[in-house]
Coordinates of C-alpha atoms in Angstrom, one line a residue:
M1 CA -13.0 -10.8 -9.2
R2 CA -16.3 -10.0 -7.9
S3 CA -18.8 -7.4 -8.8
R4 CA -18.6 -4.6 -6.8
Q5 CA -22.2 -3.3 -4.7
I6 CA -22.6 0.6 -5.3
S7 CA -24.7 2.0 -3.2
I8 CA -25.3 6.2 -3.2
S9 CA -28.6 7.3 -1.2
D10 CA -29.4 10.0 -3.9
L11 CA -27.8 11.5 -7.0
S12 CA -29.9 14.0 -7.9
G13 CA -28.0 16.8 -6.4
I14 CA -24.3 15.9 -8.8
D15 CA -24.0 18.3 -11.0
S16 CA -20.1 18.1 -11.0
F17 CA -17.3 15.9 -10.9
D18 CA -15.6 17.2 -7.9
Q19 CA -19.1 16.9 -6.4
W20 CA -19.6 13.2 -7.2
M21 CA -15.4 12.6 -5.9
Q22 CA -16.9 14.0 -2.6
R23 CA -19.8 11.6 -2.2
W24 CA -17.5 8.9 -3.5
L25 CA -15.2 9.0 -0.8
K26 CA -17.2 9.8 1.6
E27 CA -20.5 7.0 0.7
V28 CA -19.4 4.4 -1.8
C29 CA -14.9 4.4 -1.0
P30 CA -15.4 3.2 2.9
L31 CA -17.7 0.1 1.3
Q32 CA -14.8 -1.2 -1.1
Y33 CA -11.3 -0.8 0.2
K34 CA -9.3 -0.9 3.6
P35 CA -9.0 2.0 6.0
N36 CA -5.7 3.6 5.4
T37 CA -6.7 3.5 1.1
C38 CA -9.0 5.6 1.4
V39 CA -7.3 7.8 3.6
K40 CA -4.9 7.9 0.5
F41 CA -7.5 8.4 -1.9
A42 CA -8.7 11.5 0.4
Q43 CA -5.1 12.7 0.1
V44 CA -4.7 12.7 -3.4
Y45 CA -7.6 13.7 -4.2
E46 CA -7.5 16.9 -1.8
M47 CA -3.8 17.6 -3.1
L48 CA -3.5 17.0 -7.0
I49 CA -6.9 16.1 -8.2
R50 CA -9.5 18.5 -7.2
G51 CA -7.6 22.2 -8.5
I52 CA -7.4 19.9 -11.6
F53 CA -11.2 18.2 -11.9
S54 CA -13.2 20.7 -9.5
G55 CA -15.7 22.7 -11.7
I56 CA -16.3 20.2 -14.9
P57 CA -19.9 19.6 -15.1
V58 CA -21.0 15.3 -15.8
E59 CA -22.7 15.7 -18.8
R60 CA -19.9 17.2 -20.1
L61 CA -17.1 15.2 -19.1
D62 CA -15.5 12.6 -21.5
E63 CA -12.7 10.2 -22.1
K64 CA -10.6 13.5 -23.9
T65 CA -11.3 15.6 -21.2
V66 CA -10.2 12.9 -18.3
R67 CA -6.9 11.8 -20.4
R68 CA -6.3 15.9 -21.1
K69 CA -6.6 16.5 -17.0
F70 CA -4.5 13.4 -15.9
L71 CA -1.9 14.0 -18.0
L72 CA -1.9 18.2 -16.2
I73 CA -1.9 16.6 -13.3
R74 CA 1.8 14.8 -14.3
R75 CA 2.9 18.0 -15.5
Q76 CA 1.8 20.1 -12.7
H77 CA 3.5 18.0 -10.6
P78 CA 7.2 17.0 -11.8
E79 CA 8.3 15.8 -8.6
Y80 CA 6.3 12.2 -8.9
S81 CA 7.6 10.0 -11.5
R82 CA 5.5 8.3 -14.2
T83 CA 6.1 4.7 -12.2
S84 CA 5.8 6.8 -8.1
S85 CA 3.0 5.3 -6.2
T86 CA 1.4 8.7 -5.9
V87 CA 0.8 8.9 -9.4
R88 CA -0.5 4.9 -9.3
L89 CA -2.4 6.1 -6.3
V90 CA -4.6 8.9 -8.5
Y91 CA -4.5 6.7 -11.3
D92 CA -6.4 4.1 -9.1
C93 CA -8.8 6.4 -7.4
L94 CA -10.3 8.4 -11.0
H95 CA -10.1 4.8 -12.4
A96 CA -12.4 3.6 -9.2
A97 CA -14.5 7.2 -9.2
L98 CA -15.1 6.8 -13.0
C99 CA -16.1 3.0 -13.6
D100 CA -18.6 3.2 -9.7
A101 CA -19.8 6.7 -12.0
Y102 CA -20.6 4.7 -14.5
R103 CA -22.5 2.0 -12.7
C104 CA -24.9 4.3 -10.6
Q105 CA -25.1 6.0 -14.5
L106 CA -24.3 8.9 -13.7
T107 CA -22.1 9.0 -17.2
S108 CA -23.8 7.5 -20.1
R109 CA -20.5 5.3 -21.1
D110 CA -17.5 3.9 -19.1
L111 CA -15.0 7.4 -19.4
S112 CA -12.0 5.0 -17.2
P113 CA -10.0 4.3 -20.7
G114 CA -9.8 7.8 -20.8
L115 CA -7.0 7.8 -18.1
C116 CA -3.4 7.1 -20.2
G117 CA -0.7 5.0 -19.4
C118 CA -2.7 2.2 -17.5
K119 CA -1.1 -0.6 -18.7
R120 CA 2.2 0.5 -17.8
I121 CA 2.0 1.8 -14.3
S122 CA -0.2 -1.4 -13.7
Q123 CA 1.3 -4.1 -15.1
K124 CA 5.1 -2.5 -14.2
N125 CA 5.7 -5.5 -11.5
G126 CA 4.3 -8.6 -11.5
T127 CA 2.3 -9.8 -8.4
L128 CA 1.5 -12.8 -6.3
K129 CA -1.1 -15.1 -6.8
E130 CA -3.2 -16.9 -4.9
E131 CA -1.3 -20.2 -4.7
E132 CA 2.1 -18.5 -4.3
I133 CA 1.0 -16.5 -1.4
G134 CA -0.1 -20.1 -0.2
R135 CA 3.6 -21.2 -0.9
L136 CA 5.4 -17.6 0.8
L137 CA 3.1 -18.2 3.9
V138 CA 4.4 -22.0 4.3
L139 CA 8.0 -21.4 4.7
P140 CA 9.9 -22.2 6.9
D141 CA 11.6 -19.4 9.1
R142 CA 14.5 -17.6 8.4
R143 CA 16.2 -14.2 7.6
Y144 CA 13.7 -11.4 6.4
L145 CA 11.0 -13.7 5.9
V146 CA 8.7 -11.9 8.3
V147 CA 9.9 -8.3 6.0
V148 CA 8.7 -9.8 3.1
V149 CA 5.3 -10.7 4.1
A150 CA 4.8 -7.7 6.3
I151 CA 5.2 -5.7 2.8
L152 CA 2.8 -8.3 1.2
L153 CA -0.3 -8.1 3.7
T154 CA 0.2 -4.1 3.9
G155 CA 1.6 -2.7 1.5
M156 CA 3.9 -0.7 3.0
K157 CA 7.5 0.1 1.5
I158 CA 11.0 -1.5 2.2
G159 CA 11.5 2.5 3.7
E160 CA 9.1 2.8 5.9
L161 CA 9.4 -1.0 7.3
R162 CA 13.0 0.3 8.0
A163 CA 12.1 3.2 9.7
L164 CA 9.6 1.7 12.1
L165 CA 10.1 1.6 16.2
L166 CA 8.5 -1.2 18.6
S167 CA 6.5 2.5 19.7
D168 CA 4.7 2.9 16.4
M169 CA 3.4 -0.7 16.5
D170 CA -0.1 -1.0 18.2
R171 CA -0.4 -4.3 18.7
E172 CA -4.2 -3.6 20.1
K173 CA -5.4 -2.1 17.1
G174 CA -3.3 -3.5 14.4
T175 CA -1.9 -0.2 13.0
F176 CA 1.6 1.2 12.5
S177 CA 2.5 4.8 12.5
V178 CA 4.3 6.1 9.6
Y179 CA 5.9 9.5 9.7
K180 CA 9.6 8.9 8.9
T181 CA 12.1 7.4 6.5
I182 CA 16.0 6.3 7.2
V183 CA 18.7 7.7 4.5
D184 CA 21.4 5.6 3.9
I185 CA 24.5 8.2 3.9
K186 CA 28.0 7.1 1.9
D187 CA 31.0 9.7 3.0
E188 CA 33.9 10.2 0.7
K189 CA 35.8 7.2 2.1
G190 CA 32.6 5.1 1.0
N191 CA 31.9 4.5 4.9
R192 CA 28.2 4.0 5.0
S193 CA 26.0 5.2 7.9
W194 CA 22.1 6.4 7.8
E195 CA 19.9 8.4 9.4
L196 CA 16.7 8.7 10.7
Q197 CA 14.2 11.6 9.6
M198 CA 10.8 12.7 10.1
M199 CA 9.1 13.4 7.3
P200 CA 7.0 17.1 6.7
R201 CA 3.7 17.3 8.5
N202 CA 1.6 17.3 5.2
C203 CA 3.3 14.8 3.5
L204 CA 1.1 12.3 1.8
R205 CA 2.8 9.2 3.0
N206 CA 2.4 10.3 7.1
R207 CA -0.3 7.7 7.0
T208 CA -1.9 4.8 10.0
V209 CA -1.5 1.4 8.5
Y210 CA -3.4 -1.8 9.7
Y211 CA -1.9 -5.0 9.4
P212 CA -4.0 -8.0 9.0
K213 CA -4.5 -10.6 12.1
L214 CA -2.0 -12.6 10.1
L215 CA 0.4 -10.2 9.9
D216 CA 0.6 -10.3 13.8
D217 CA 1.2 -14.0 13.6
W218 CA 3.8 -13.6 12.0
L219 CA 5.4 -10.6 14.5
E220 CA 4.8 -12.7 17.8
P221 CA 8.0 -15.3 16.9
W222 CA 9.7 -12.2 15.8
M223 CA 9.2 -10.3 18.3
R224 CA 10.8 -13.4 20.4
K225 CA 13.5 -14.0 18.4
R226 CA 14.3 -9.7 18.6
E227 CA 14.3 -10.2 22.3
T228 CA 16.6 -13.0 22.6
L229 CA 19.0 -11.2 19.6
K230 CA 18.9 -7.7 21.6
K231 CA 19.7 -10.1 25.0
S232 CA 22.8 -11.8 23.0
A233 CA 24.1 -8.4 21.6
G234 CA 24.4 -7.0 25.5
E235 CA 26.2 -3.2 24.9
S236 CA 25.9 -3.2 21.5
W237 CA 22.2 -3.6 20.6
K238 CA 21.6 -0.3 19.1
T239 CA 20.2 2.7 21.6
V240 CA 17.2 2.7 18.5
D241 CA 14.4 0.7 19.1
F242 CA 13.7 -0.7 15.5
L243 CA 10.8 -2.6 14.6
F244 CA 12.6 -4.5 12.3
C245 CA 16.3 -5.1 12.6
E246 CA 19.6 -6.5 12.6
A247 CA 21.5 -8.6 15.3
N248 CA 22.8 -5.9 16.6
G249 CA 19.5 -3.9 16.5
Q250 CA 20.8 -1.9 13.7
P251 CA 18.2 -0.7 10.8
I252 CA 17.6 -3.8 8.2
R253 CA 20.4 -3.2 5.7
V254 CA 18.6 -3.3 2.5
N255 CA 21.1 -5.2 0.3
R256 CA 21.1 -8.1 2.4
F257 CA 17.5 -7.8 2.5
Y258 CA 17.0 -7.7 -1.1
R259 CA 19.5 -11.1 -1.5
R260 CA 17.4 -13.1 1.1
M261 CA 14.3 -11.6 -0.7
K262 CA 15.3 -12.9 -4.2
E263 CA 16.1 -16.3 -2.6
I264 CA 12.8 -16.5 -1.2
M265 CA 10.7 -15.5 -4.5
T266 CA 13.3 -18.1 -6.1
E267 CA 12.0 -21.0 -3.7
I268 CA 8.7 -20.2 -4.5
G269 CA 9.0 -20.0 -7.9
R270 CA 8.4 -16.4 -8.6
P271 CA 11.9 -15.2 -9.2
D272 CA 10.7 -11.8 -11.4
V273 CA 8.6 -10.1 -8.5
S274 CA 10.4 -7.2 -6.5
T275 CA 9.0 -5.5 -3.7
E276 CA 6.8 -3.2 -6.1
G277 CA 5.3 -6.6 -7.3
L278 CA 4.2 -7.4 -3.5
R279 CA 3.0 -4.2 -2.9
K280 CA 1.0 -3.9 -6.2
T281 CA -0.5 -7.7 -4.9
V282 CA -2.0 -6.7 -2.0
M283 CA -2.8 -3.3 -3.9
M284 CA -4.7 -5.3 -6.7
A285 CA -6.7 -7.6 -4.0
D286 CA -7.9 -4.9 -2.5
R287 CA -9.2 -2.9 -5.8
Y288 CA -10.8 -6.2 -7.1
E289 CA -11.8 -7.6 -4.2
M290 CA -9.7 -10.9 -5.7
E291 CA -9.6 -13.7 -3.2
T292 CA -6.4 -14.3 -2.1
Y293 CA -6.6 -13.0 1.0
E294 CA -10.2 -14.6 1.9
A295 CA -8.5 -18.2 0.6
V296 CA -5.9 -17.5 3.1
Y297 CA -7.7 -16.7 6.1
A298 CA -10.1 -19.6 5.4
A299 CA -7.4 -22.2 4.9
Q300 CA -5.8 -21.0 8.7
Y301 CA -8.6 -19.5 10.3
G302 CA -11.9 -21.4 9.1
E303 CA -13.7 -17.3 7.7
T304 CA -13.5 -15.2 4.8
W305 CA -11.3 -12.0 4.8
E306 CA -14.9 -10.2 5.3
E307 CA -15.6 -12.0 8.0
H308 CA -12.1 -11.0 9.6
K309 CA -12.9 -7.0 8.9
K310 CA -16.4 -7.5 10.3
R311 CA -14.7 -9.4 13.8
S312 CA -11.2 -7.8 13.5
W313 CA -10.3 -3.7 13.8
I314 CA -9.9 -3.8 10.3

């Protein structure tokens, strides 16, 4: 983990924690996190954090107040479970802002330990190490491997990847548009079906996800294979053009995906890692600026992750 460089033009006008959060999101966050992570932090701040932490003077902020306010957010929003991605985003946003406030000498000590539940949230699922990611990326092509890599490199949920259409992908900009999900339905007779549903307009999950060139290199052979499957299926191909699909064009069947993913994770020696563990890998690499992706790019492209971000669309 490398030390992060903090750059704030002027701290004289910051009197409350709310003012610090706004300046942090505007000036510090874009220097340390990917664009889609900054968007998520800004959304949880407006929806959940701002109303609870507004008006608190910085000099009166202590660990007890931070803990009490964080618990208040969870009590006022019971629709988000303790281990949900939204609660983890709130925790990550507050933790990073409090750490940087101490680094900027805005607070006399680090108040981030005041956040409760950090160990249960952060260590719920195992994450992949650098050498394990390397073993995963050199596996021979097999069913659903491209989906596993997509989760690892973007942090998206399997349900969000299942609902992606071809029109949601912009390969020139390197983005996915996430605004819908797939709901699996089971009738009284036990017959299974699915339904594509749009997310609410102001839903936190509506966002644009940036993906790296490494994933684009995986998508290229998958798109060719997908076209071959489409021609072979003929009229039986599903009319909805899902990006990741089964051989007949239907969306990915989650039970099959989880079985194949278990086999893939076992092959690289990490059968304990779930989809949440893969998502947490990219979140921790982003948050702590780990060397994981830099090592991958240095090995495959002869450049670091930071150099790639400057050169490419990230």
